[in-house]
Coordinates of C-alpha atoms and ligand atoms in Angstrom, one line a residue:
M1152 CA -31.6 2.3 -29.5
T1153 CA -33.2 -0.7 -30.3
I1154 CA -37.0 -0.1 -29.9
L1155 CA -40.2 -2.1 -28.9
D1156 CA -43.5 -1.9 -30.4
T1157 CA -46.1 -2.4 -26.8
P1158 CA -49.5 -2.4 -27.2
T1159 CA -49.3 1.7 -24.9
G1160 CA -46.3 2.8 -26.5
T1161 CA -42.9 2.6 -27.9
V1162 CA -40.2 1.6 -25.4
P1163 CA -36.1 1.5 -25.5
V1164 CA -35.2 -2.8 -25.1
G1165 CA -31.4 -2.7 -23.9
G1166 CA -28.7 -5.3 -23.0
P1167 CA -26.2 -6.7 -24.6
Q1168 CA -27.4 -5.5 -28.1
L1169 CA -27.6 -2.3 -27.6
P1170 CA -24.6 -0.6 -30.1
Q1171 CA -21.9 -0.6 -27.4
E1172 CA -20.1 3.4 -28.0
R1173 CA -20.4 6.2 -25.8
R1174 CA -22.4 8.9 -27.9
L1175 CA -23.2 12.5 -26.5
V1176 CA -26.4 14.4 -27.7
T1177 CA -26.9 16.7 -25.4
E1178 CA -24.9 18.0 -22.1
I1179 CA -25.2 15.5 -19.3
P1180 CA -27.5 15.8 -17.7
G1181 CA -29.4 16.5 -20.6
P1182 CA -33.2 18.3 -20.7
E1183 CA -35.3 14.6 -19.7
S1184 CA -32.7 13.7 -17.4
R1185 CA -33.3 16.9 -16.0
K1186 CA -37.2 16.7 -15.2
V1187 CA -37.2 13.6 -13.8
L1188 CA -34.8 14.7 -11.1
E1189 CA -36.5 18.0 -10.7
R1190 CA -39.9 15.8 -10.2
K1191 CA -37.4 13.4 -7.5
A1192 CA -36.3 16.5 -5.6
Q1193 CA -40.4 16.2 -5.1
A1194 CA -41.9 13.3 -4.6
V1195 CA -38.7 11.2 -3.3
A1196 CA -37.5 11.6 0.5
K1197 CA -34.0 13.3 0.5
G1198 CA -32.0 10.8 2.3
V1199 CA -32.6 9.0 -1.1
G1200 CA -29.9 10.5 -2.5
H1201 CA -28.0 9.9 -6.5
S1202 CA -24.4 9.9 -7.4
I1203 CA -25.3 10.4 -11.1
Q1204 CA -27.4 13.4 -12.5
V1205 CA -28.5 10.5 -15.1
A1206 CA -32.3 9.3 -15.1
T1207 CA -31.8 5.7 -17.1
V1208 CA -34.3 4.4 -19.5
A1209 CA -32.4 1.3 -21.1
A1210 CA -28.7 -0.3 -20.4
G1211 CA -26.6 -3.0 -21.7
G1212 CA -23.5 -5.1 -22.1
G1213 CA -21.1 -1.9 -20.6
V1214 CA -23.4 1.3 -21.6
L1215 CA -26.3 3.4 -19.9
V1216 CA -28.9 5.0 -22.1
D1217 CA -30.1 7.5 -20.7
A1218 CA -34.1 9.9 -20.6
D1219 CA -32.1 12.4 -24.0
G1220 CA -30.6 9.6 -25.7
N1221 CA -26.8 9.6 -24.1
S1222 CA -25.2 6.1 -24.1
L1223 CA -22.7 6.4 -21.5
I1224 CA -19.3 3.3 -20.4
D1225 CA -20.8 2.0 -17.1
L1226 CA -17.9 1.4 -14.8
G1227 CA -20.4 0.6 -11.3
S1228 CA -23.1 -2.0 -12.6
G1229 CA -24.9 -0.4 -10.3
I1230 CA -22.7 -1.1 -7.6
A1231 CA -21.2 -4.8 -9.0
V1232 CA -25.3 -5.7 -9.6
T1233 CA -24.9 -6.6 -12.7
G1234 CA -22.2 -8.0 -13.5
V1235 CA -23.6 -10.8 -16.2
G1236 CA -24.5 -7.1 -17.5
N1237 CA -27.8 -5.0 -17.9
S1238 CA -31.0 -7.5 -19.0
A1239 CA -28.8 -9.5 -19.5
P1240 CA -30.7 -12.1 -22.4
R1241 CA -30.6 -15.3 -20.3
V1242 CA -31.8 -13.1 -17.6
V1243 CA -34.9 -11.6 -19.1
E1244 CA -36.4 -15.1 -20.4
A1245 CA -36.3 -16.3 -17.5
V1246 CA -37.8 -13.6 -15.3
Q1247 CA -40.8 -13.4 -18.4
R1248 CA -41.3 -17.1 -18.4
Q1249 CA -41.6 -16.7 -14.2
V1250 CA -43.8 -14.0 -13.8
A1251 CA -46.1 -15.7 -16.8
Q1252 CA -46.3 -18.5 -14.8
F1253 CA -46.5 -17.0 -11.1
T1254 CA -45.6 -14.2 -9.4
H1255 CA -45.6 -15.5 -5.3
T1256 CA -46.9 -17.7 -2.2
C1257 CA -44.5 -17.0 -0.2
F1258 CA -41.1 -19.8 0.2
T1259 CA -42.4 -20.2 3.7
I1260 CA -46.0 -21.1 2.7
S1261 CA -46.1 -23.4 -0.3
P1262 CA -42.8 -23.7 -1.4
Y1263 CA -41.2 -24.0 -4.8
D1264 CA -38.2 -25.8 -7.0
S1265 CA -36.8 -22.6 -7.9
Y1266 CA -35.7 -21.8 -4.4
V1267 CA -34.3 -25.0 -3.9
E1268 CA -32.2 -25.1 -6.4
V1269 CA -31.3 -21.3 -6.0
A1270 CA -29.6 -22.8 -2.6
E1271 CA -28.1 -25.9 -4.2
A1272 CA -26.5 -23.7 -7.3
L1273 CA -24.6 -21.7 -3.4
N1274 CA -24.0 -24.4 -1.8
R1275 CA -22.0 -26.0 -4.4
L1276 CA -20.7 -22.6 -5.9
T1277 CA -19.1 -21.3 -2.4
P1278 CA -15.9 -22.2 -0.7
G1279 CA -15.6 -25.2 1.5
D1280 CA -15.9 -28.4 1.2
F1281 CA -18.6 -29.4 3.5
D1282 CA -22.0 -30.4 4.3
K1283 CA -24.1 -26.9 3.4
R1284 CA -26.8 -25.3 3.5
S1285 CA -28.5 -21.6 2.9
A1286 CA -31.2 -19.5 3.4
L1287 CA -32.2 -16.9 0.9
F1288 CA -33.3 -12.9 1.7
N1289 CA -34.4 -9.7 -0.5
S1290 CA -31.2 -7.2 0.5
G1291 CA -27.4 -7.3 1.7
A1292 CA -28.4 -6.0 4.8
E1293 CA -31.1 -8.7 5.6
A1294 CA -28.5 -11.7 4.4
V1295 CA -26.1 -10.0 7.3
E1296 CA -28.1 -9.9 9.7
N1297 CA -29.5 -13.6 9.1
A1298 CA -26.3 -14.7 9.3
V1299 CA -25.3 -13.1 12.8
K1300 CA -28.9 -14.1 14.3
I1301 CA -27.7 -18.1 13.3
A1302 CA -24.0 -17.1 14.4
R1303 CA -25.6 -15.8 18.0
H1304 CA -28.0 -18.7 18.1
Y1305 CA -25.6 -21.7 17.5
T1306 CA -22.8 -20.7 19.5
K1307 CA -25.1 -19.0 22.9
K1308 CA -23.4 -16.1 22.8
Q1309 CA -23.5 -12.5 21.5
G1310 CA -20.9 -10.1 20.5
V1311 CA -20.1 -9.8 17.0
V1312 CA -16.6 -8.0 16.1
V1313 CA -16.3 -6.5 12.8
F1314 CA -13.6 -3.6 10.9
D1315 CA -12.4 0.0 10.3
H1316 CA -13.7 0.8 6.9
A1317 CA -16.7 -2.1 7.1
Y1318 CA -19.9 -1.6 5.2
H1319 CA -22.6 -4.3 6.2
G1320 CA -26.4 -1.9 5.5
R1321 CA -28.0 1.0 6.5
T1322 CA -30.6 -1.3 8.5
N1323 CA -30.9 -1.1 12.5
L1324 CA -28.1 -4.1 13.4
T1325 CA -25.7 -3.7 10.2
M1326 CA -26.1 0.4 10.6
A1327 CA -24.3 -0.8 14.2
L1328 CA -21.9 -3.0 12.2
T1329 CA -20.8 -0.6 9.6
A1330 CA -17.8 2.0 10.3
K1331 CA -19.0 5.2 8.9
S1332 CA -20.7 7.6 10.5
M1333 CA -21.9 9.8 7.6
P1334 CA -23.8 9.8 5.6
Y1335 CA -25.0 5.9 6.6
K1336 CA -25.6 6.4 10.7
N1337 CA -25.2 10.0 11.4
G1338 CA -28.5 10.9 13.8
F1339 CA -30.2 7.1 13.6
G1340 CA -29.3 5.1 16.2
P1341 CA -29.6 4.5 19.4
F1342 CA -27.4 1.4 17.2
A1343 CA -28.0 -2.4 18.3
P1344 CA -26.0 -3.5 21.5
E1345 CA -22.9 -6.2 21.4
V1346 CA -20.8 -5.1 18.7
Y1347 CA -17.6 -4.3 18.5
R1348 CA -15.2 -2.9 16.1
A1349 CA -10.8 -4.0 15.2
P1350 CA -8.2 -1.9 13.1
M1351 CA -8.4 -3.3 10.0
S1352 CA -5.5 -4.6 7.9
Y1353 CA -4.9 -0.8 5.4
P1354 CA -1.7 -1.8 3.8
F1355 CA -0.9 1.5 2.2
R1356 CA -1.9 3.4 5.5
D1357 CA -0.5 1.0 8.4
G1358 CA 2.2 -1.1 6.6
L1359 CA 1.8 -4.0 8.8
S1360 CA 2.7 -7.2 7.5
G1361 CA -0.7 -9.3 7.4
E1362 CA 0.3 -11.8 10.8
D1363 CA 1.0 -8.2 12.4
A1364 CA -2.3 -6.6 11.6
A1365 CA -3.9 -9.7 12.6
A1366 CA -2.1 -9.9 16.2
R1367 CA -3.4 -6.6 16.5
A1368 CA -6.3 -7.1 16.0
I1369 CA -6.8 -11.0 17.8
A1370 CA -4.9 -9.1 21.1
Q1371 CA -8.0 -6.3 21.2
I1372 CA -10.3 -8.7 20.9
E1373 CA -8.9 -10.6 24.1
V1374 CA -8.6 -7.6 25.8
Q1375 CA -11.4 -6.0 25.2
V1376 CA -14.3 -8.8 23.9
R1377 CA -13.2 -12.2 24.6
A1378 CA -13.7 -15.4 22.7
E1379 CA -16.3 -16.2 25.7
N1380 CA -19.1 -13.6 24.1
L1381 CA -17.7 -13.9 20.7
A1382 CA -20.5 -15.2 19.2
A1383 CA -19.3 -14.2 15.1
I1384 CA -16.4 -12.4 13.6
L1385 CA -17.7 -10.7 11.0
I1386 CA -15.5 -9.5 7.7
E1387 CA -15.6 -8.3 3.9
P1388 CA -12.7 -10.0 2.1
I1389 CA -12.5 -6.7 0.1
Q1390 CA -13.6 -4.0 1.7
G1391 CA -15.9 -2.6 -1.0
E1392 CA -17.8 0.9 0.3
G1393 CA -14.6 1.4 3.2
G1394 CA -12.5 2.4 0.2
F1395 CA -11.4 -1.3 -2.0
I1396 CA -9.1 -1.9 0.7
V1397 CA -7.3 -5.7 -0.1
P1398 CA -6.1 -6.9 3.5
A1399 CA -2.2 -7.9 3.1
E1400 CA -1.9 -11.5 2.7
G1401 CA -2.4 -13.8 6.0
F1402 CA -4.3 -11.3 7.3
L1403 CA -7.6 -13.0 6.8
P1404 CA -6.9 -16.4 7.5
A1405 CA -5.1 -15.7 11.0
L1406 CA -8.2 -14.2 12.0
Q1407 CA -9.7 -17.3 10.6
K1408 CA -7.5 -19.7 12.7
W1409 CA -8.4 -18.0 16.4
A1410 CA -11.8 -17.6 15.3
N1411 CA -11.8 -21.4 14.5
D1412 CA -9.7 -22.5 17.4
N1413 CA -12.0 -20.2 20.2
D1414 CA -16.0 -21.5 19.1
V1415 CA -16.1 -17.8 16.6
V1416 CA -18.0 -18.6 13.6
F1417 CA -16.0 -17.4 11.3
I1418 CA -18.7 -14.6 8.8
V1419 CA -17.4 -12.9 5.2
D1420 CA -19.6 -11.1 3.3
E1421 CA -19.1 -11.2 0.1
V1422 CA -22.3 -9.2 -0.9
Q1423 CA -19.8 -7.2 -3.4
T1424 CA -17.2 -9.7 -3.5
G1425 CA -19.2 -12.6 -4.8
F1426 CA -19.7 -13.9 -7.9
A1427 CA -16.4 -13.5 -10.3
R1428 CA -15.6 -10.2 -9.9
T1429 CA -12.6 -10.4 -8.1
G1430 CA -11.3 -13.1 -10.8
T1431 CA -12.6 -16.6 -8.0
M1432 CA -15.9 -17.2 -8.0
F1433 CA -15.4 -15.8 -4.5
A1434 CA -12.5 -13.5 -3.1
S1435 CA -12.2 -15.7 -0.5
E1436 CA -11.0 -18.3 -2.5
Q1437 CA -7.8 -16.2 -3.3
F1438 CA -7.2 -15.6 0.7
G1439 CA -7.2 -18.9 1.5
I1440 CA -10.4 -18.7 3.8
V1441 CA -13.3 -20.5 4.4
P1442 CA -16.3 -18.9 5.6
D1443 CA -18.7 -20.6 8.4
L1444 CA -20.9 -18.5 6.9
V1445 CA -20.7 -16.2 3.6
T1446 CA -23.0 -13.7 2.7
T1447 CA -24.0 -13.4 -1.2
A1448 CA -26.5 -10.6 -2.5
K1449 CA -25.7 -7.7 -5.4
G1450 CA -24.5 -10.0 -8.1
I1451 CA -26.1 -13.1 -7.5
A1452 CA -29.5 -11.9 -9.5
G1453 CA -28.2 -10.0 -12.4
G1454 CA -30.2 -7.2 -11.0
L1455 CA -32.9 -8.3 -8.9
P1456 CA -33.0 -8.3 -5.3
L1457 CA -31.8 -11.0 -3.9
S1458 CA -29.7 -12.1 -0.8
A1459 CA -28.2 -15.7 0.7
V1460 CA -26.7 -16.8 4.1
T1461 CA -24.8 -19.6 2.5
G1462 CA -22.5 -21.4 5.3
R1463 CA -21.8 -25.3 6.9
A1464 CA -25.2 -27.3 8.0
D1465 CA -24.9 -27.9 11.6
I1466 CA -24.1 -23.9 11.6
M1467 CA -27.5 -22.8 9.3
D1468 CA -30.2 -26.1 10.8
S1469 CA -29.6 -24.9 14.3
A1470 CA -31.9 -22.0 13.9
Q1471 CA -35.6 -23.0 14.9
V1472 CA -38.5 -23.4 11.8
G1473 CA -39.8 -20.5 11.2
G1474 CA -37.4 -18.4 12.8
L1475 CA -35.9 -17.4 9.5
G1476 CA -37.5 -16.2 6.3
G1477 CA -39.9 -13.1 5.0
T1478 CA -42.7 -12.7 3.0
Y1479 CA -40.9 -11.8 -0.1
A1480 CA -37.0 -13.3 0.6
G1481 CA -36.7 -15.9 -2.4
S1482 CA -39.2 -14.7 -4.4
P1483 CA -39.6 -16.6 -7.3
I1484 CA -39.1 -13.8 -9.4
A1485 CA -35.7 -13.4 -8.2
C1486 CA -34.5 -16.9 -7.9
A1487 CA -35.8 -17.6 -12.0
A1488 CA -33.0 -14.3 -12.5
A1489 CA -30.9 -15.6 -10.2
I1490 CA -30.5 -19.7 -11.9
A1491 CA -30.4 -17.6 -15.2
T1492 CA -27.3 -15.3 -13.7
I1493 CA -25.4 -18.5 -12.6
E1494 CA -26.0 -20.4 -15.3
T1495 CA -24.2 -17.3 -17.4
Y1496 CA -21.3 -16.7 -15.1
E1497 CA -20.4 -20.2 -15.5
E1498 CA -21.3 -20.8 -19.3
E1499 CA -19.9 -17.2 -20.3
N1500 CA -16.7 -18.1 -18.4
L1501 CA -17.2 -14.8 -16.3
V1502 CA -14.1 -16.0 -13.6
E1503 CA -11.9 -16.2 -16.9
R1504 CA -13.2 -13.0 -18.3
A1505 CA -13.0 -10.9 -15.0
R1506 CA -9.5 -11.7 -14.7
E1507 CA -9.0 -10.4 -17.8
L1508 CA -10.8 -7.5 -17.7
G1509 CA -8.7 -6.9 -14.6
T1510 CA -5.6 -7.0 -15.9
L1511 CA -6.3 -4.4 -18.2
L1512 CA -7.8 -2.9 -15.5
S1513 CA -4.2 -3.0 -13.1
D1514 CA -2.3 -2.3 -16.1
S1515 CA -3.6 1.2 -16.9
L1516 CA -4.2 2.3 -13.4
N1517 CA -0.4 1.6 -12.4
A1518 CA 1.0 3.0 -15.7
L1519 CA -1.8 6.3 -15.2
K1520 CA 0.2 6.4 -11.2
A1521 CA 3.7 5.6 -12.6
A1522 CA 3.2 9.6 -13.8
D1523 CA 1.5 10.8 -11.1
P1524 CA 2.4 11.2 -7.8
R1525 CA -1.3 11.9 -6.7
I1526 CA -2.4 8.4 -7.5
G1527 CA -1.4 7.1 -4.0
D1528 CA -2.3 3.8 -4.6
V1529 CA -3.7 1.1 -7.0
R1530 CA -5.7 -2.1 -5.1
G1531 CA -8.3 -4.9 -6.0
R1532 CA -8.9 -7.8 -7.5
G1533 CA -10.0 -7.9 -11.1
A1534 CA -13.1 -6.1 -12.1
M1535 CA -12.4 -4.5 -8.5
M1536 CA -10.2 -2.2 -9.2
A1537 CA -9.6 1.9 -7.4
I1538 CA -7.1 4.0 -6.7
E1539 CA -6.7 6.1 -4.4
L1540 CA -6.3 9.9 -4.4
V1541 CA -3.8 11.4 -1.6
D1542 CA -1.7 14.5 -1.3
P1543 CA 1.2 13.5 -3.1
V1544 CA 3.0 15.4 0.1
T1545 CA 1.6 14.7 3.1
G1546 CA -0.7 11.5 1.9
A1547 CA -3.4 12.9 3.3
P1548 CA -6.5 12.3 2.0
D1549 CA -8.0 14.2 -1.4
A1550 CA -11.0 13.7 -1.7
A1551 CA -12.4 17.3 -3.4
L1552 CA -9.6 15.5 -6.3
T1553 CA -12.3 12.4 -6.4
S1554 CA -14.8 14.8 -6.8
R1555 CA -13.7 16.8 -9.3
V1556 CA -12.7 13.8 -11.7
H1557 CA -15.8 11.9 -10.9
A1558 CA -17.8 15.3 -12.0
A1559 CA -15.8 15.4 -15.4
V1560 CA -15.8 11.6 -16.4
L1561 CA -19.5 11.9 -16.4
A1562 CA -19.6 15.3 -18.6
Q1563 CA -17.6 13.4 -20.8
G1564 CA -19.9 10.5 -20.3
V1565 CA -18.7 8.0 -18.0
V1566 CA -20.6 5.9 -15.0
L1567 CA -18.4 6.3 -12.1
L1568 CA -18.2 5.4 -8.3
T1569 CA -16.2 6.8 -5.3
C1570 CA -15.8 5.2 -1.8
G1571 CA -13.1 5.4 0.9
T1572 CA -13.7 6.0 4.8
W1573 CA -12.3 9.9 3.1
G1574 CA -14.1 10.0 0.0
N1575 CA -10.9 9.5 -1.6
V1576 CA -11.3 6.3 -4.0
I1577 CA -12.3 5.7 -7.2
R1578 CA -13.6 2.7 -7.4
F1579 CA -14.0 1.0 -10.5
L1580 CA -16.8 -1.8 -11.3
P1581 CA -17.5 -2.3 -14.7
P1582 CA -20.3 -5.2 -15.8
L1583 CA -18.2 -8.6 -16.8
A1584 CA -20.1 -8.2 -20.0
I1585 CA -18.2 -4.6 -21.5
S1586 CA -15.7 -4.8 -24.0
D1587 CA -11.9 -3.9 -23.8
E1588 CA -12.6 -1.1 -26.1
L1589 CA -14.9 0.5 -23.9
L1590 CA -13.1 -0.3 -20.4
A1591 CA -9.9 1.4 -22.3
E1592 CA -11.8 4.3 -23.4
G1593 CA -13.8 4.9 -20.0
I1594 CA -10.2 4.5 -17.9
D1595 CA -8.5 7.0 -20.5
I1596 CA -11.1 9.3 -20.1
V1597 CA -10.6 9.0 -16.1
G1598 CA -6.9 9.6 -16.9
K1599 CA -7.0 12.0 -18.8
A1600 CA -10.0 14.6 -16.0
L1601 CA -7.1 13.4 -13.4
A1602 CA -3.9 15.1 -15.6
D1603 CA -6.8 18.1 -16.1
A1604 CA -7.7 18.5 -13.1
E1605 CA -5.8 21.0 -10.5
Ligands
PLP3132 C1 -23.9 -3.5 -0.4 C2 -23.5 -4.0 0.7 C3 -24.4 -4.2 1.4 C4 -25.6 -4.1 1.7 O1 -26.4 -5.1 1.2 P1 -27.8 -4.0 0.5 O2 -28.1 -5.1 -0.6 O3 -27.4 -2.6 -0.2 O4 -28.7 -4.2 1.4 C5 -23.6 -5.1 2.7 N1 -22.3 -5.7 2.5 C6 -21.3 -5.4 1.7 C7 -20.2 -5.9 1.7 C8 -22.0 -4.4 1.1 O5 -20.8 -4.2 0.0

């Protein structure tokens, strides 16, 4: 790996110049990773888990290098964050320049240009040909909370409808919005009130058309909540943590129409699907929906913590001055990174690249499915694809098989993430900076691990 000499010693340098190869020099985890994990157990709260036993020291392109010098194929992008690649050159340069200039003022004390530029870019790039405003925050959960605040303020109503399998974060309000109890909510209540859950469209399991699934959801909303009490419908266009569930065609437009007709704000959570990931800049574009408000985070700033709410100017501007913000929200360092990240998506045409990776993924995964009835479903869009593992006879979720495959591919030097309400979904979220060769090698290792797993 490339080494940088500094006054305090040498450090490995990441970014795309790292050798783009899978290379195992110790078992996984190696002794150095193990040392970090042992210290973690003594110093870090247990509730902060980790899904792979590997301590990273450098990353870039399609690889992570661990403390022992192993180079692993990255099929997770830190959960869809490093779409432009880890330590992407433009991001590194922009952050270094900004850190040397000024690190913080608090935007709500003294504004600066880069925050405004990020807002302008979001207003331009998000779906909808109307006057928009943006507000920046630190995390996806914080963006979702603020979208709900804004929708309540604008409509003067309180109810929020969310869906089965939804994931919106781990703060108090977003725990209430998230569906799954273990591990996200269990024992952490009481949760925020006025949150109502509706059935999702899940074609593999419900077999319903988008129209029928939407009619089912709307009928339930009308009986259990009523539009006159409802501030917002909040939905992920493709559910992330819940299992990469792609709703049937027509489901999302029908919900949007009902929301628009009933003075209900239609909030689309694109925290995981946003920024080229699905083969369009935002997934909403592929489903024919135009959010009133859209929440973004993960892929927005090349790994720096930043999130946003963007939407119709009249809704966004309804909150009083001082009602939105936060000490670090829209930090100048994160904003510099976001500008460089957005420039990278556009100039390197990563939307198109996500589509190419999507074709490679869907061809390979469908080939695996044709040969293995335990793969019940292949689904997703662009560089956000998944396989759902099931009992071939009953269709019951097979979480144990999923865990075995996850562990087996890690031992072979592939970082892979799982998800799903029942823990039986393997998701592929490669950096858009990965090469075809590395992605193909990674998928091949998953296929072999699956074939070897009883
Ligand atoms: C990850 C995620 C969140 C929460 O984002 P954090 O930055 O972890 O708070 C919210 N919504 C969706 C769809 C996500 O994938």
